[in-house]
Coordinates of C-alpha atoms in Angstrom, one line a residue:
X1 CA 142.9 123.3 116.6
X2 CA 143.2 125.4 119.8
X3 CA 143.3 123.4 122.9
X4 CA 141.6 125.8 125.7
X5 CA 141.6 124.7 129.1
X6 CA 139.2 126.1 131.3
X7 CA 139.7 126.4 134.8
X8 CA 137.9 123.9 137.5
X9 CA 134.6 124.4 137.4
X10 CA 133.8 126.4 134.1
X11 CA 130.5 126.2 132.4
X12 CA 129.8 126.3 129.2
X13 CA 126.1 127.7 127.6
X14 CA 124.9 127.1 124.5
X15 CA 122.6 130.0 123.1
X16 CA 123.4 133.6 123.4
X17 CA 119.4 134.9 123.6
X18 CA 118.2 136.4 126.7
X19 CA 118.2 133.2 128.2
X20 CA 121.6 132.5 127.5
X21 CA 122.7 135.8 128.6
X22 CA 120.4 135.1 131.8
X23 CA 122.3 131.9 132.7
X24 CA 125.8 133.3 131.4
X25 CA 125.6 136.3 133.6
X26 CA 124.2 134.3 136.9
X27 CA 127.1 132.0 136.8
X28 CA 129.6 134.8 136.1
X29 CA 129.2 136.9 138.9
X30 CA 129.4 134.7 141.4
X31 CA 133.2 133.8 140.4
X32 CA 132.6 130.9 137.6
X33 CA 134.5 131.1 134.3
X34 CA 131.7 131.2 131.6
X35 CA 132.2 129.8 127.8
X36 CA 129.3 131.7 125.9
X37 CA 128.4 130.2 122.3
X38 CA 126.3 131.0 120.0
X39 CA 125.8 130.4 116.2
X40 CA 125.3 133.9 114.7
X41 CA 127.3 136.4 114.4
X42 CA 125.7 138.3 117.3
X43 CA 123.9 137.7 120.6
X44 CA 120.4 138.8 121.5
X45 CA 118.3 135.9 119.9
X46 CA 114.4 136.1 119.3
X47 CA 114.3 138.9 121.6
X48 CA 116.3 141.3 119.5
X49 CA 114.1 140.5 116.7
X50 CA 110.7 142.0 118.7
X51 CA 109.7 145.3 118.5
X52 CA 108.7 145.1 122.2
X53 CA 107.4 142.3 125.2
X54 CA 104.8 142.8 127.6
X55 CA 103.5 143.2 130.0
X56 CA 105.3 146.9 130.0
X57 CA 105.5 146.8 126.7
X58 CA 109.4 148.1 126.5
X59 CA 111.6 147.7 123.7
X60 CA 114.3 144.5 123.6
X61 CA 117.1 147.3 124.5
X62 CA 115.8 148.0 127.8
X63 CA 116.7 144.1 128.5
X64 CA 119.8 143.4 126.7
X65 CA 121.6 146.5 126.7
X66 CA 122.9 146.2 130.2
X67 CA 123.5 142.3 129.4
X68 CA 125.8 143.5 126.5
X69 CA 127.3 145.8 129.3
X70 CA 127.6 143.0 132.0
X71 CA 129.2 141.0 129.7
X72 CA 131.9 143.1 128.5
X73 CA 133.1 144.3 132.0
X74 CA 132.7 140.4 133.3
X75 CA 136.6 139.0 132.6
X76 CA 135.4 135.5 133.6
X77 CA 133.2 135.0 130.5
X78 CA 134.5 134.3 127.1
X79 CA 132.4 134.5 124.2
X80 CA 132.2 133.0 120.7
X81 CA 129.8 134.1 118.1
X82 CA 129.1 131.9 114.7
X83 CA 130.0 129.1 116.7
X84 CA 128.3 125.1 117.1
X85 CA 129.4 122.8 119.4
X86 CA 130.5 119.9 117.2
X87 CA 131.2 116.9 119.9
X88 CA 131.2 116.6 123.7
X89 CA 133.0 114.0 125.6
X90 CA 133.8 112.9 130.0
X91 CA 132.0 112.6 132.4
X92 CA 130.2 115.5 134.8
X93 CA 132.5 117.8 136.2
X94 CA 134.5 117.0 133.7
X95 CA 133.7 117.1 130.1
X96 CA 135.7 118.0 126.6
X97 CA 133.9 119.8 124.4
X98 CA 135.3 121.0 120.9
X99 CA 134.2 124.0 119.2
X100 CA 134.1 125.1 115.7
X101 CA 133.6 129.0 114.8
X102 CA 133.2 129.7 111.1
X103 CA 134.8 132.4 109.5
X104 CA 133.8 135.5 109.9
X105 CA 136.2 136.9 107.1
X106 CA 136.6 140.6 109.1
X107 CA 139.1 140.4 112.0
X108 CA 139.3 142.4 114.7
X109 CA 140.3 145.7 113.6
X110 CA 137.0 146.3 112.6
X111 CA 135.8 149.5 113.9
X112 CA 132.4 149.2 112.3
X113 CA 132.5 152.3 110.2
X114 CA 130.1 150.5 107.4
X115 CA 132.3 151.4 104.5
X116 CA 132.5 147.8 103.7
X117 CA 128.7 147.6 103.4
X118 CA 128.1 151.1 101.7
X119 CA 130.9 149.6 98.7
X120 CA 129.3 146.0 98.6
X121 CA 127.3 145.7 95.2
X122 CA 125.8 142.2 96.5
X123 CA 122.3 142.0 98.1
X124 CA 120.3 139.0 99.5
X125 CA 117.1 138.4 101.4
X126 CA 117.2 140.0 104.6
X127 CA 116.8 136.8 107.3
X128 CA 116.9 139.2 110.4
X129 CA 113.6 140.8 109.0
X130 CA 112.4 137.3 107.6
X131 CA 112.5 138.5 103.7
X132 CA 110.6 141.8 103.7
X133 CA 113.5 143.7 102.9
X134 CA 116.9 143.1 101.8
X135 CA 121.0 143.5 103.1
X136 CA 124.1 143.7 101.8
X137 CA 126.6 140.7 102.2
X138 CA 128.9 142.8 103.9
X139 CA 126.4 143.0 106.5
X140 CA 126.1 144.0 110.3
X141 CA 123.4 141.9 111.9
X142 CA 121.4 144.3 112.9
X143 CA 121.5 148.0 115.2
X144 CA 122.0 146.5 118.3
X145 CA 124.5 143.6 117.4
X146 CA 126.8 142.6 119.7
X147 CA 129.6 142.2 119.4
X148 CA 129.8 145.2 117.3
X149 CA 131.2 143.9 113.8
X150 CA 130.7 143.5 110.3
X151 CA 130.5 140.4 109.2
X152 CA 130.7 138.6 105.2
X153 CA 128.4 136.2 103.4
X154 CA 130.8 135.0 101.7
X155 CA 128.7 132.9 99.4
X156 CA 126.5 136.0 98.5
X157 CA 129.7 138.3 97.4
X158 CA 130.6 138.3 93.6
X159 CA 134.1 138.8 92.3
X160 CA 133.0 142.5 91.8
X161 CA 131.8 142.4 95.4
X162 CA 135.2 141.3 96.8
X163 CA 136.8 143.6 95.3
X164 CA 134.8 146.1 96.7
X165 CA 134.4 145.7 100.1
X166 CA 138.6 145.2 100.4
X167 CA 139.2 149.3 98.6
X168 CA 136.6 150.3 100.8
X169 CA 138.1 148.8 103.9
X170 CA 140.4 151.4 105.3
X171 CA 141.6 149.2 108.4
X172 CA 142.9 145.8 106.6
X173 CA 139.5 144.5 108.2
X174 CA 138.7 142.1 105.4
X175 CA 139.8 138.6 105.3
X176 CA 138.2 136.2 102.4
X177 CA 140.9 134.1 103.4
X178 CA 139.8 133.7 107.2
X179 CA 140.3 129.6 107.8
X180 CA 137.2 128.1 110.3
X181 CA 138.5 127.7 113.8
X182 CA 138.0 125.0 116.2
X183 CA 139.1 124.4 119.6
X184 CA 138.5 122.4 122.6
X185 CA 137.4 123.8 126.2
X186 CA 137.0 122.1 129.6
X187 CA 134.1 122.7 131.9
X188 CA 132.0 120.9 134.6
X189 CA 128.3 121.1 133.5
X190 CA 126.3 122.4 130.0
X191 CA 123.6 124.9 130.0
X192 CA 121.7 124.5 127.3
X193 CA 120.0 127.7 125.8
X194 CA 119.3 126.8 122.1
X195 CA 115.9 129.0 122.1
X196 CA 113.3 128.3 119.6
X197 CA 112.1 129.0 116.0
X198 CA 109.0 130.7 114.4
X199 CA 106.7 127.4 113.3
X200 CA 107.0 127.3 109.4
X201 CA 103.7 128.8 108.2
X202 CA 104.2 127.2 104.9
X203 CA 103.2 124.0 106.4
X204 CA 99.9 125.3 107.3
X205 CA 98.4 124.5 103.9
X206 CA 94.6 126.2 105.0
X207 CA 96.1 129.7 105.7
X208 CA 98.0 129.9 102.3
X209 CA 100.8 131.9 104.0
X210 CA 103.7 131.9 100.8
X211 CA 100.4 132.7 98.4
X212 CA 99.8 136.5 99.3
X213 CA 101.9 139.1 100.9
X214 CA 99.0 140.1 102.9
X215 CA 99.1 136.8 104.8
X216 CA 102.4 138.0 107.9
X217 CA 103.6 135.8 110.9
X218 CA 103.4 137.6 114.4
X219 CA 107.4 137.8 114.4
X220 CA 107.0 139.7 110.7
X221 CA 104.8 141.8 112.5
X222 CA 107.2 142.7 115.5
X223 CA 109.9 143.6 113.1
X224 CA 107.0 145.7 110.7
X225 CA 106.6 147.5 114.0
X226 CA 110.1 148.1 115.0
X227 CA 112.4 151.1 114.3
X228 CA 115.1 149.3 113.1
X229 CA 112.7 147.2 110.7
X230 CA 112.0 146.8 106.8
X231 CA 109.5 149.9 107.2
X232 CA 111.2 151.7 110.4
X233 CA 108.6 150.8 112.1
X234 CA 105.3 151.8 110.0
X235 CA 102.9 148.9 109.8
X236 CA 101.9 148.6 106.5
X237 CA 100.9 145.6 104.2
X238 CA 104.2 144.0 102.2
X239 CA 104.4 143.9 98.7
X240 CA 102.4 147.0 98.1
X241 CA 103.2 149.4 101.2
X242 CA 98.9 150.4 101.6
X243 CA 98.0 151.6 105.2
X244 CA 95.9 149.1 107.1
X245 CA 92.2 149.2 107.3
X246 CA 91.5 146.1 108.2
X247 CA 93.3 143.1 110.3
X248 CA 92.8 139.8 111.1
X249 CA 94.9 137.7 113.9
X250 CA 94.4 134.2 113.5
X251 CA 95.2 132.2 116.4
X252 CA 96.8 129.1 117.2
X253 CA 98.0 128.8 113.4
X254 CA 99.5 125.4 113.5
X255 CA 99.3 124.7 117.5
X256 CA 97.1 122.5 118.9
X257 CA 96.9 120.5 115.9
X258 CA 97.9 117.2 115.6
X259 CA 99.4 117.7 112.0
X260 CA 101.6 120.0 113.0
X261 CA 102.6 121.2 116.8
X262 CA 100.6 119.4 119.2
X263 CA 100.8 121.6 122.3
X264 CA 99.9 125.3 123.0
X265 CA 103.0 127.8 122.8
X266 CA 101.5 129.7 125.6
X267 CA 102.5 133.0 124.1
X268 CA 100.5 133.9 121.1
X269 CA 97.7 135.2 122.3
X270 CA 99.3 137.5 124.4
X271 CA 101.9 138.1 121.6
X272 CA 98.3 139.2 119.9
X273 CA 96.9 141.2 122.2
X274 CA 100.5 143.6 122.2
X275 CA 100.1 143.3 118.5
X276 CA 96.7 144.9 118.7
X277 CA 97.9 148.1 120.5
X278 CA 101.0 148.1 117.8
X279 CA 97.8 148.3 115.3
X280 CA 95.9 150.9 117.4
X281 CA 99.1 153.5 117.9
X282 CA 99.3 154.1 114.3
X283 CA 95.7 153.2 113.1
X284 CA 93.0 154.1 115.9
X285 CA 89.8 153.5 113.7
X286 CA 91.4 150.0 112.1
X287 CA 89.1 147.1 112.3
X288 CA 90.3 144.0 114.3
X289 CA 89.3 140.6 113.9
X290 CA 91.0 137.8 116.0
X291 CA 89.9 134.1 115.2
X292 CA 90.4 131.8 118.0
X293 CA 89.8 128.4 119.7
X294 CA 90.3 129.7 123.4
X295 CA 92.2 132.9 124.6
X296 CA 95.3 132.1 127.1
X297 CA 96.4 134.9 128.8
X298 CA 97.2 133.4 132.3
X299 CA 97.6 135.2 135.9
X300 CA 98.8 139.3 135.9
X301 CA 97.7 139.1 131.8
X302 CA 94.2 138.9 132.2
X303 CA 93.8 142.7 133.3
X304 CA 96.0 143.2 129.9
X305 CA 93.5 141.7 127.7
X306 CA 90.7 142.6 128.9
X307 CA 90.9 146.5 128.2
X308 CA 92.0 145.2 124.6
X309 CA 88.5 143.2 124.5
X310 CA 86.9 146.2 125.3
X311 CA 87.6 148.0 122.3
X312 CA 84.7 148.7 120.0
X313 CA 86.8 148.6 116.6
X314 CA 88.0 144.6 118.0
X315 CA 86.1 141.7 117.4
X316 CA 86.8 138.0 118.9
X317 CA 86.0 135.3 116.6
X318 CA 85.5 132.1 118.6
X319 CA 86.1 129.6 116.1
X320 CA 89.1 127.7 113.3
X321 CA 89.9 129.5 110.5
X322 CA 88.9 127.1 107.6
X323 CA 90.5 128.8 104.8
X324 CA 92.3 132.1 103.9
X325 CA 91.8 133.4 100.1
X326 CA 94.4 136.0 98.7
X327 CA 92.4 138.3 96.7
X328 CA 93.0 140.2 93.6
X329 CA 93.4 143.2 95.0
X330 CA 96.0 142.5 97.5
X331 CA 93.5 141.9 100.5
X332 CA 92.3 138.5 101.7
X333 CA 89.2 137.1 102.6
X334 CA 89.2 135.1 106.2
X335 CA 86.8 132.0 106.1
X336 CA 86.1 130.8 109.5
X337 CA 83.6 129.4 112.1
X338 CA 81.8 131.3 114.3
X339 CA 81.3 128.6 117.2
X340 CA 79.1 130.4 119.3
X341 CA 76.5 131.2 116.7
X342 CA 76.8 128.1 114.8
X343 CA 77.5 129.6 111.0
X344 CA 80.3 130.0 108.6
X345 CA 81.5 133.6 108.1
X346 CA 83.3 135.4 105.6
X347 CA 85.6 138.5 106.3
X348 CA 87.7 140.5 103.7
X349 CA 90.7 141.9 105.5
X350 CA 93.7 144.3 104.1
X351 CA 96.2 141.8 106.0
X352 CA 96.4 138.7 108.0
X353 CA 98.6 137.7 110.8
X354 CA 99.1 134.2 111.6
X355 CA 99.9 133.6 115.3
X356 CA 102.3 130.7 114.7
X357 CA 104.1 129.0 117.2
X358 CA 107.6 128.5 118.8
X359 CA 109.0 125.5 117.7
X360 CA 112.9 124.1 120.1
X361 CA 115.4 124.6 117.9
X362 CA 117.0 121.0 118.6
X363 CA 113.3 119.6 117.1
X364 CA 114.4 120.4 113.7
X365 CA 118.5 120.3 113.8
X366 CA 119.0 117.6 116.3
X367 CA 122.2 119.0 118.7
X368 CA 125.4 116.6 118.6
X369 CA 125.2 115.1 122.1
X370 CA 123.0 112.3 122.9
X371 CA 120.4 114.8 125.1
X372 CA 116.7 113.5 126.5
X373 CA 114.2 115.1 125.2
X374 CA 110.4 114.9 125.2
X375 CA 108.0 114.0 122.2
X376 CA 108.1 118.0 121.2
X377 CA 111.9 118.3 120.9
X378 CA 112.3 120.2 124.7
X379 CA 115.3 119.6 126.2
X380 CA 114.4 117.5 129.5
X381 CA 117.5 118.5 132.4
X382 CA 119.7 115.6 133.7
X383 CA 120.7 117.5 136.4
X384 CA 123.4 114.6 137.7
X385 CA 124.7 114.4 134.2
X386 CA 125.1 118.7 134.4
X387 CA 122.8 118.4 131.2
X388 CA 120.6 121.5 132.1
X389 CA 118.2 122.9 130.2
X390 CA 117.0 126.8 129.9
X391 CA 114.6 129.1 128.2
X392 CA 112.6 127.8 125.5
X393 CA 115.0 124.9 124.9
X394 CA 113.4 123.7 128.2
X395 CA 109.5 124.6 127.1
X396 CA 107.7 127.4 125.7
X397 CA 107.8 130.4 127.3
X398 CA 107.6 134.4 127.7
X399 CA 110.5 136.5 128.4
X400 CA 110.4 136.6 132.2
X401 CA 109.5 132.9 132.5
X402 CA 113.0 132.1 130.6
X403 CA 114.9 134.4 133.1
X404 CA 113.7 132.7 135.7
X405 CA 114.4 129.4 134.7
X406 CA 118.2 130.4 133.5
X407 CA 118.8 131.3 136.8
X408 CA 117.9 128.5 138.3
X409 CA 119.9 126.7 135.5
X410 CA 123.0 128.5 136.8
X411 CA 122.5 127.6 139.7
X412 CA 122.4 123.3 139.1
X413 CA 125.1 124.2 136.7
X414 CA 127.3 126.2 139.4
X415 CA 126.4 123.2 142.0
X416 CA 127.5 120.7 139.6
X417 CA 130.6 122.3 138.1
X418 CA 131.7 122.6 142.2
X419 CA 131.4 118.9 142.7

């Protein structure tokens, strides 16, 4: 174990997304020692994962890039990929927190050359592009991972595999050996950044989303649209690589439903709306179909979605989507109620994209501090206990919503820490 003392004062954050960074950064630059943790093996969070956010529609480099930079040219913040925090302890101002980082089995002479991945013979479902494509288990996240390294799945690589990866390695990079590490830091207050996961579709029984490849989640769709995705970048239906025709964008799949999440996410349907014009770059005559119960697209986003309404190849569906049938020929058929005509329609689609929802991270692996929390799993901020909440850890939120809460997290964080 590795006692680290931090100096009076430091704060620790917990989540390396954008709202992580956010709150890392804010702290930082005004003269506070910053722990940043976060539990894979690079920063960047959801936002790495999108192919772009609105309302300017820019690419997740725009926003993290000079994050990364800020970071690396900021002495007062020390950062810890793979990493959990396994126990805190003390009182505000002054709390113990131990941390454990898992093995990373390459050290630090990596110069991420790739060798190690171009020699692996061991592949496994891709989790950065949620299964559509596959990676190596000497792996680097992702193209815009930072820190820059390779890192092993170790329980992915075969004998063969090992064996491998360590001829390949011309640097005495690769450590099978490398022991977890855990150590214990001192700091004043806790931001908590933990973000949020993609709702599991799965659970939706209706919309049949692990019966056909045809049925995508709007995050499978950012990284169908990205660059650095399973297709670089050309949308096209999984499983059998045919150009879209047809598309359907069902709404609220699994929000506002009392069997699974309860509340609205507030993004999707603006998530939807930038999907559409991902659909309309590369396929200007595609038909649109988006099923809905009411479309949210609050304050500066109106003027947004209402040129997208305007197009004549769109159609909005005001009405639940009963029932999704995969189809023999790779397409599905979209079963749903038109509300505002009173009937049941039918409408055979080359690909469906379920607008799920974001879903706290701590409401399915519950963190290991005692934290209040409301009935969704969002972190609720006990300010005097320097317990402060950021991001979607704190509610469900858009990209510059979260920056603007992690700053003011900072800032409760910096007052408390200077107590």
């Amino acid at each position: 174990m590795t006692d680290e003392q931090g100096t009076s004062g430091a704060v620790l954050v917990v989540g390396g997304g954008i709202s992580g960074l956010t709150a890392t950064l804010e702290a930082a630059e005004v003269g506070k020692d910053v722990f940043l943790v976060e539990k894979n093996p690079s920063l960047g969070g959801r936002v790495s994962q999108m192919y772009q956010y609105f309302p300017k529609l820019c690419p997740p480099s725009c926003g993290l890039e000079i994050n990364y930079r800020r970071i690396r040219d900021n002495r007062g913040v020390r950062v810890y990929t793979m990493t959990t925090v396994k126990s805190v302890s003390g009182t505000p101002g002054n709390y113990e927190v131990v941390l454990e980082t898992a093995p990373r089995y390459v050290n630090s002479n990596c110069t991420a050359c790739g060798a190690c991945s171009e020699a692996c013979p061991d592949e496994v479902d891709n989790e950065f592009n949620f299964g559509m494509d596959k990676r190596k288990a000497a792996y680097i996240p992702h193209e815009m991972a930072f820190p820059r390294r390779y890192v092993i799945d170790k329980e992915a690589l075969s004998a063969e595999g090992a064996e491998a990866i360590q001829a390949a390695c011309k640097y005495d990079a690769i450590d099978l050996d490398m022991p977890a590490e855990t150590r214990t830091i001192r700091v004043g207050s806790i931001v908590w950044a933990t973000g949020w996961n993609p709702y599991d579709a799965s659970k939706i029984e209706n919309l049949k989303f692990d019966q056909s490849d045809a049925i995508i989640t709007n995050m499978m769709m950012e990284r169908l649209a990205s660059p650095n995705g399973p297709t670089k970048g050309k949308i096209v239906r999984p499983g059998d690589n045919k150009e879209i025709e047809s598309v359907a964008f069902v709404q609220c799949a699994g929000s506002r439903d009392e069997n699974n999440l309860r509340y609205c996410s507030y993004v999707c349907c603006m998530a939807t709306f930038k999907q559409i014009t991902y659909i309309r770059e590369q396929y200007p005559a595609a038909k649109i179909y988006v099923y809905y119960i009411d479309l949210r697209t609050p304050g500066k986003y109106e003027q947004f979605s209402d040129k997208l309404m305007d197009d004549k190849n769109s159609f909005f569906i005001k009405g639940k989507v009963a029932d999704v049938i995969p189809e023999e020929d790779g397409g599905v058929t979209v079963i749903a109620e038109d509300a505002l005509n009173a009937k049941k329609i039918s409408q055979k689609v080359d690909m469906v994209v379920l607008a799920t929802g974001m879903q706290a991270v701590q409401a399915l692996a519950p963190l290991p501090v005692a934290l209040h929390t409301d009935s969704d799993g969002f972190i609720i901020s006990e300010n005097e206990k320097g317990m402060i909440a950021a991001g979607c850890a704190k509610k469900a939120s858009d990209v510059v919503t979260c920056t603007q809460n992690s700053t003011a997290a900072a800032l409760k964080a910096i007052q408390i820490s200077g107590r």
